[in-house]
Amino acid sequence: MIFGFHLLSVAIWLPMIFGVLVLATGHDRNAPLARKIALVGAVLSFLVTLPLYTGFDKMTSAMQFVEMKDWIVRFNIHYHLGVDGISVLFILLNSFFTPLVVLAGWKVIEKRVAQYLAAFLIMSGLVNGVFASLDAILFYVFWEAMLIPMFIIIGVWGGANRVYAAVKFFLYTLLGSLLMLVALLYLYTHSGGSFEILDYHEMAIPFTAQILVFLAFFMAFSVKVPMFPVHTWLPDAHVEAPTGGSVVLAAIMLKVGAYGFLRFSMPIAPDASHSLSGFMITLSLIAVVYIGLVALTQADMKKLIAYSSISHMGFVTLGFFIFNAYGMEGALMQMISHGFVAGALFLCIGVMYDRVHSRQIVDYGGVANKMPVFAAFFMLFAMANSGLPGTSGFVGEFMVIMGAVKANFWYAFLAASTLVFGAAYTLWMYKRVIFGAVTNDHVAHLHDITLREKFIFAILAITVLVMGLYPLPVSEILHVSVNDLLVHLARSKI
Amino acid sequence: MSFLSTLFPAYAEIFLLAMVSVILIADLFTSGRTKTVTYLLVQLTLLGCSLITVATHQNGVTHLFHNMFVDDLMSDVLKLLSYLAVSMMLVYSRSYLLARGLFSGEFLALVLFALMGIMVMISASHFLTLYLGLELLSLSLYAVVALQRDSATATEAAMKYFILGALASGLLLYGMSMLYGATGTLDVNAVSAAIQHGVANKALLVFGLVFIVSGLAFKLGAVPFHMWVPDVYHGAPTAMTMLIGTAPKLAAFAFVMRILVEGMQPLMIHWSGMLAILAVLSMAVGNISAIAQTNIKRMFAYSTIAHMGFLLVGVLSGGIEGYGSAMFYAVIYVLMSLGGFGMIMLLSREGFEADTLNDFKGLNQRSPWLAFMMLLLMFSMAGVPPTVGFYAKFSVLNAAVAAGHIPLVIMAVLFSLIGAFYYLRIVKLMYFDAPESHERIYMQPDSTLLISINGLVVLALGILPGTLMSVCAVSVQQSLLLH
């Protein structure tokens, strides 16, 4: 290992250090320099996370790359990092997206460039921290700190209604987080003074307390996922955020909530998870079906993809709470795949928005005539979003549906409706935007994507295809951790 | 000689008193509008006090003047922090006051007298000493607020402050006299012992307790005794507001510890209930009213009320955890307030007060660095990690959960969510809005440096809060264990 045993620390702090460096370039006249530093930082940060994959031991569900230092001795809080098969993939996903986000904002962002890029780099480090933390307070600190750069990103570089969206985003998530803090404090007292997440996993908790703890965590994580009915911040935030912000929200932020269920809610309160699984599954299915229908009616492309994200995340929570290996592995595959696909779709919309400055479907039509290469890429991602076999979108959805069939036929039936709705809203949008005759001047003056944009899309397209055709490199990382988690969940902790 | 050497725990107070006299006289003989000599003398005095307090520190609890004065770790720590707060307040407010012609020798002397009152309160172990310190502090503050003679709002604020403050002092005295009637002593430890042995009349004690808690609530600015806070904060010149809103809060914390915890620990079951009501009301009224404010000083006033409610949650949770967390909260609150008011003064200039919310519009475009510092301070006040405000809230909530006050904790959490909104609004104004004026901000080098340190300390303590937390817990522990 290059950095000894501090790989995770490097993954967390390197992007943040580069973020501060970028910030130091200051004024917009240094923007080219800021961009270069940011790109170097983002690429380096991605490269340093690669040993996490190559050096990962697939045979164990124990935490790896562990780092442990005293942090706040008085409260027995440690700087405790480590990853298992579940979290390591998200660190990779996050670090993978950071350079793409930097590239995506290369030309478009012209005001306060340094602050924009720094916000993304700092956030990337914080997100890695969320996934790597094994101490509850460390986790909480990263979790909350993440809000600050996102709040700024939406509010400063967002669209017309950005202030409303930013404040709504912040307050929604803060409400959930604060209740989670109360739950963590309860667990700290109950465990006799430990903030170790892994201690909580082993600790017996009475049933009523489990229910309350579960609900407190539910408030925090369901807002982030987001689950129906607390999803309403997402369309606003997505629509108003700049392209990079939307990409990070969709690809990374939403995963943080779902990850929370796996790391906190379910293993800490397994009995509550089982007895509330009906509730969770109901909410998930509402998200899949109802939000899928809502997506169908959207006139704004970003809003459409935002609703589509909620619907796909419904799949993820469904997969978790049917408690079998297919469901859970499928859900995780779906999370990874959705990261790539939704991220790519937001980038596609961003490409068009940069040229036409509209997100409305009606303002487009016949884009394929002017931007054939772009149309091809967009096609692939749209297909992946509707779960076409051969793309990454298919693997996860298929596995979750298989898992759901085992649990209950009707769950599977409702979940499978997404294959219809998903295809309907994505492809219908695609058809209206890309095909047909050129309808207006803006579209007539479009020019096809540049080399930089081609590069971004090519990388994403390859990933989506490889994951769809040969998902083993991803699923083998998950496998042991998921199985052990399911074994753990089957044991009562009352 | 031997008598003098027994006085060493009070050397800092004696030194301060001597220096105030020297400064008062020296001020007469130094000319110049800028008062540089006097100002430097004051800062040197504060430095000297710090050195003396550190040098005379000793382990354990030392009583002096027939148990009227106590020196323990908590008093030393709180005093050191008070010197720091006063010193920072002077740096922040110097050019602000110079621009308004208020930076006079009297002002500096009054500030030092107020500090003297703070120190006496912190070290009091007798109700009379406590009262003496409180009055010394309060009278100096009334005068400081009224220093701007030609301003109607400042005079009005001083009047309100004086009348309500006198009322509160009356309540306290009344409560103390009842305690005296019930226990026959005014010595904090003797009162505690008398209550412990059950010789005191319970009804009389609890009756007195009600008055004492009301008086304390007045001084802290807890609802429903908070009416003076917004008016005084708003009306007084910002430098005076900063003086009122910072170091005296440390004294108020010490006051609560000495009276309620050391003096009336056996009655905790009674006063913790009262504090719970005060705490919830303060958090509710403070946070909700703050939303409606357009003046940032008024907003800070309501936010102070809410913060005091939060601090009371720590006190009423009891134990080393509870008191330690309350002390930590008080210290952090003072640090954040200094920064907040400092920023207002930094943005103000001659003939212009940057005290409305709109004055913060677009600050990020006018000065990204100041905006970033204010962002750190605001997120810290809202309790968002990685700033230290989070750990202040965290330790208080932790103590409350450990004491089993879960409903109270949930209320505290929900009100701090409401509170987050108005802090967030400042960030929104600074970052998302366009500036209303493009007037260049004249950044005084000393206060700019100080605000940078202040903001970065809020961040640094947020990353490594452990030491300060331990200091607070240990000092509370050492002060209480030996009783």
Coordinates of N, CA, C and O in Angstrom, one line a residue, chain A residues 303-389:
Chain A
K303 N -36.8 17.7 -13.5 CA -37.8 17.2 -12.6 C -38.1 15.8 -12.9 O -38.3 14.9 -12.0
L304 N -38.2 15.4 -14.1 CA -38.6 14.1 -14.5 C -37.5 13.1 -14.0 O -37.9 12.1 -13.4
I305 N -36.3 13.4 -14.2 CA -35.2 12.5 -13.7 C -35.2 12.5 -12.2 O -34.9 11.5 -11.6
A306 N -35.5 13.6 -11.6 CA -35.6 13.6 -10.1 C -36.6 12.7 -9.6 O -36.4 11.9 -8.7
Y307 N -37.8 12.7 -10.2 CA -38.8 11.8 -9.8 C -38.4 10.4 -10.1 O -38.7 9.4 -9.4
S308 N -37.8 10.2 -11.3 CA -37.4 8.9 -11.6 C -36.4 8.3 -10.6 O -36.4 7.2 -10.2
S309 N -35.5 9.2 -10.0 CA -34.6 8.8 -9.0 C -35.3 8.4 -7.8 O -35.0 7.3 -7.2
I310 N -36.4 9.1 -7.4 CA -37.1 8.7 -6.2 C -37.7 7.3 -6.4 O -37.7 6.4 -5.5
S311 N -38.2 7.1 -7.6 CA -38.8 5.8 -7.9 C -37.8 4.7 -7.9 O -38.0 3.7 -7.3
H312 N -36.6 5.0 -8.4 CA -35.6 4.0 -8.4 C -35.1 3.7 -7.0 O -34.7 2.6 -6.6
M313 N -35.1 4.8 -6.2 CA -34.6 4.5 -4.8 C -35.7 3.8 -4.0 O -35.4 3.1 -3.0
G314 N -36.9 3.9 -4.4 CA -38.0 3.0 -3.8 C -37.6 1.5 -4.0 O -37.8 0.7 -3.1
F315 N -37.1 1.2 -5.2 CA -36.6 -0.1 -5.4 C -35.5 -0.5 -4.4 O -35.5 -1.7 -4.0
V316 N -34.7 0.4 -4.2 CA -33.6 0.1 -3.2 C -34.1 -0.3 -1.9 O -33.8 -1.3 -1.3
T317 N -35.0 0.6 -1.3 CA -35.5 0.3 0.0 C -36.3 -0.9 0.0 O -36.3 -1.7 1.0
L318 N -37.0 -1.2 -1.1 CA -37.8 -2.4 -1.2 C -36.8 -3.6 -1.1 O -37.1 -4.5 -0.3
G319 N -35.8 -3.5 -1.8 CA -34.8 -4.6 -1.8 C -34.2 -4.9 -0.4 O -34.1 -6.0 0.0
F320 N -34.0 -3.8 0.4 CA -33.5 -4.0 1.7 C -34.5 -4.7 2.6 O -34.1 -5.6 3.4
F321 N -35.7 -4.3 2.5 CA -36.7 -4.7 3.6 C -37.4 -6.0 3.2 O -38.4 -6.3 3.9
I322 N -37.0 -6.7 2.2 CA -37.6 -8.0 2.0 C -36.7 -9.1 2.5 O -37.0 -10.3 2.5
F323 N -35.5 -8.6 3.1 CA -34.7 -9.5 3.8 C -34.3 -10.8 3.1 O -34.4 -11.9 3.7
N324 N -33.9 -10.7 1.9 CA -33.2 -11.9 1.3 C -32.0 -11.4 0.4 O -31.9 -10.2 0.1
A325 N -31.2 -12.3 0.1 CA -29.9 -12.0 -0.5 C -30.1 -11.3 -1.9 O -29.4 -10.4 -2.2
Y326 N -31.0 -11.9 -2.6 CA -31.3 -11.3 -4.0 C -31.7 -9.8 -3.8 O -31.2 -8.9 -4.5
G327 N -32.7 -9.6 -2.9 CA -33.2 -8.3 -2.7 C -32.1 -7.3 -2.3 O -31.9 -6.2 -2.9
M328 N -31.3 -7.7 -1.3 CA -30.3 -6.8 -0.8 C -29.2 -6.5 -1.8 O -28.8 -5.4 -2.0
E329 N -28.7 -7.6 -2.4 CA -27.6 -7.4 -3.3 C -28.1 -6.6 -4.5 O -27.4 -5.7 -5.1
G330 N -29.3 -6.9 -4.9 CA -29.9 -6.2 -6.1 C -30.1 -4.7 -5.7 O -29.8 -3.9 -6.6
A331 N -30.5 -4.5 -4.5 CA -30.7 -3.1 -4.1 C -29.3 -2.3 -4.2 O -29.3 -1.2 -4.7
L332 N -28.3 -3.0 -3.7 CA -27.0 -2.3 -3.7 C -26.5 -2.1 -5.2 O -25.9 -1.1 -5.5
M333 N -26.7 -3.1 -6.0 CA -26.4 -3.0 -7.4 C -27.1 -1.8 -8.0 O -26.6 -1.0 -8.8
Q334 N -28.4 -1.8 -7.6 CA -29.3 -0.7 -8.2 C -28.7 0.7 -7.7 O -28.7 1.6 -8.5
M335 N -28.2 0.7 -6.5 CA -27.7 2.0 -6.0 C -26.5 2.5 -6.9 O -26.4 3.6 -7.3
I336 N -25.6 1.5 -7.1 CA -24.4 1.8 -7.9 C -24.8 2.2 -9.3 O -24.4 3.3 -9.8
S337 N -25.7 1.4 -9.9 CA -26.1 1.6 -11.2 C -26.8 3.0 -11.4 O -26.6 3.8 -12.3
H338 N -27.7 3.2 -10.4 CA -28.4 4.4 -10.5 C -27.5 5.6 -10.4 O -27.7 6.7 -11.0
G339 N -26.4 5.5 -9.6 CA -25.5 6.5 -9.5 C -24.9 6.9 -10.9 O -24.9 8.1 -11.3
F340 N -24.5 5.9 -11.6 CA -24.0 6.2 -13.0 C -25.1 6.7 -13.9 O -24.8 7.7 -14.6
V341 N -26.2 6.0 -13.9 CA -27.2 6.4 -14.9 C -27.8 7.7 -14.6 O -27.9 8.6 -15.5
A342 N -28.2 8.0 -13.4 CA -28.9 9.3 -13.1 C -27.8 10.4 -13.3 O -28.2 11.4 -13.8
G343 N -26.6 10.1 -12.8 CA -25.6 11.1 -13.0 C -25.4 11.4 -14.5 O -25.3 12.6 -14.9
A344 N -25.4 10.4 -15.3 CA -25.2 10.6 -16.7 C -26.4 11.4 -17.3 O -26.2 12.3 -18.2
L345 N -27.6 11.0 -16.9 CA -28.7 11.7 -17.4 C -28.7 13.2 -17.1 O -29.1 14.0 -17.9
F346 N -28.3 13.5 -15.8 CA -28.3 14.9 -15.5 C -27.2 15.6 -16.3 O -27.4 16.8 -16.6
L347 N -26.1 14.9 -16.5 CA -25.1 15.5 -17.4 C -25.6 15.8 -18.8 O -25.4 16.8 -19.4
C348 N -26.4 14.8 -19.3 CA -27.0 15.0 -20.6 C -27.9 16.2 -20.7 O -27.8 17.1 -21.6
I349 N -28.8 16.3 -19.6 CA -29.6 17.5 -19.6 C -28.8 18.8 -19.4 O -29.1 19.8 -20.1
G350 N -27.7 18.7 -18.6 CA -26.8 19.8 -18.5 C -26.3 20.3 -19.8 O -26.2 21.5 -20.1
V351 N -25.9 19.3 -20.6 CA -25.3 19.6 -22.0 C -26.3 20.4 -22.8 O -26.0 21.5 -23.4
M352 N -27.6 20.0 -22.7 CA -28.6 20.7 -23.5 C -28.9 22.1 -22.9 O -29.0 23.1 -23.6
Y353 N -28.9 22.1 -21.6 CA -29.2 23.3 -20.9 C -28.2 24.4 -21.1 O -28.5 25.6 -21.3
D354 N -26.9 24.0 -21.1 CA -25.8 24.9 -21.4 C -26.0 25.6 -22.7 O -25.6 26.8 -22.9
R355 N -26.6 24.9 -23.7 CA -26.7 25.5 -25.0 C -28.0 26.3 -25.2 O -28.0 27.3 -25.9
V356 N -29.1 25.7 -24.6 CA -30.4 26.3 -24.9 C -30.9 27.1 -23.7 O -31.8 28.0 -23.9
H357 N -30.4 26.8 -22.5 CA -30.9 27.5 -21.3 C -32.4 27.2 -21.0 O -33.1 28.1 -20.7
S358 N -32.8 26.0 -21.3 CA -34.1 25.6 -20.9 C -34.1 24.1 -20.5 O -33.3 23.4 -21.1
R359 N -34.9 23.8 -19.6 CA -35.0 22.4 -19.2 C -36.4 21.8 -19.6 O -36.7 20.7 -19.3
Q360 N -37.2 22.7 -20.2 CA -38.5 22.3 -20.6 C -38.5 21.4 -21.8 O -37.8 21.7 -22.8
I361 N -39.2 20.3 -21.7 CA -39.3 19.3 -22.9 C -39.8 20.0 -24.1 O -39.2 19.8 -25.2
V362 N -40.8 20.9 -24.0 CA -41.4 21.5 -25.2 C -40.4 22.4 -25.9 O -40.6 22.7 -27.1
D363 N -39.4 22.9 -25.3 CA -38.4 23.7 -26.0 C -37.5 23.0 -26.9 O -36.7 23.6 -27.5
Y364 N -37.6 21.7 -26.8 CA -36.7 20.9 -27.7 C -37.5 20.1 -28.7 O -38.7 20.2 -28.8
G365 N -36.8 19.2 -29.4 CA -37.4 18.5 -30.4 C -36.5 18.4 -31.6 O -36.0 19.4 -32.0
G366 N -36.2 17.2 -32.1 CA -35.3 17.1 -33.2 C -33.8 17.3 -32.9 O -33.0 17.6 -33.8
V367 N -33.5 17.2 -31.6 CA -32.1 17.4 -31.3 C -31.1 16.5 -32.0 O -30.0 16.8 -32.4
A368 N -31.6 15.3 -32.3 CA -30.8 14.2 -33.0 C -30.2 14.8 -34.3 O -29.1 14.4 -34.7
N369 N -31.0 15.6 -35.0 CA -30.6 16.2 -36.3 C -29.3 17.0 -36.1 O -28.5 17.1 -37.0
K370 N -29.2 17.7 -35.0 CA -28.1 18.6 -34.8 C -27.0 18.0 -34.0 O -25.8 18.4 -34.1
M371 N -27.3 17.0 -33.1 CA -26.3 16.5 -32.2 C -26.4 15.0 -32.2 O -26.8 14.3 -31.2
P372 N -26.0 14.3 -33.3 CA -26.1 12.9 -33.4 C -25.3 12.1 -32.4 O -25.8 11.1 -31.8
V373 N -24.1 12.5 -32.1 CA -23.3 11.8 -31.1 C -23.9 11.8 -29.8 O -24.1 10.8 -29.1
F374 N -24.3 13.1 -29.4 CA -25.0 13.3 -28.1 C -26.2 12.4 -28.0 O -26.5 11.7 -27.0
A375 N -27.0 12.4 -29.1 CA -28.2 11.6 -29.1 C -28.0 10.1 -28.8 O -28.7 9.5 -28.1
A376 N -26.9 9.6 -29.4 CA -26.6 8.2 -29.2 C -26.3 7.9 -27.7 O -26.8 7.0 -27.1
F377 N -25.4 8.8 -27.1 CA -25.1 8.6 -25.7 C -26.4 8.7 -24.9 O -26.6 7.9 -24.0
F378 N -27.1 9.7 -25.1 CA -28.4 10.0 -24.4 C -29.3 8.7 -24.4 O -29.8 8.3 -23.4
M379 N -29.3 8.1 -25.6 CA -30.1 6.9 -25.9 C -29.7 5.8 -24.9 O -30.5 5.2 -24.3
L380 N -28.4 5.6 -24.9 CA -27.9 4.5 -24.0 C -28.3 4.7 -22.6 O -28.8 3.8 -21.9
F381 N -28.1 6.0 -22.1 CA -28.4 6.2 -20.7 C -29.9 6.2 -20.4 O -30.4 5.7 -19.4
A382 N -30.7 6.6 -21.4 CA -32.2 6.5 -21.2 C -32.6 5.0 -21.2 O -33.4 4.7 -20.4
M383 N -32.0 4.2 -22.0 CA -32.3 2.8 -22.0 C -31.9 2.2 -20.6 O -32.6 1.4 -20.0
A384 N -30.7 2.6 -20.1 CA -30.3 2.1 -18.9 C -31.2 2.5 -17.8 O -31.5 1.7 -16.8
N385 N -31.7 3.7 -17.9 CA -32.7 4.2 -16.8 C -34.0 3.4 -16.9 O -34.6 3.2 -15.8
S386 N -34.4 2.9 -18.0 CA -35.6 2.1 -18.1 C -35.3 0.6 -17.9 O -36.2 -0.2 -18.0
G387 N -34.1 0.3 -17.5 CA -33.8 -1.1 -17.2 C -33.6 -2.1 -18.3 O -34.0 -3.2 -18.2
L388 N -33.0 -1.6 -19.4 CA -32.8 -2.5 -20.5 C -31.8 -3.6 -20.2 O -30.7 -3.2 -19.7
P389 N -32.0 -4.8 -20.5 CA -31.0 -5.8 -20.3 C -29.7 -5.5 -21.1 O -29.8 -5.0 -22.2

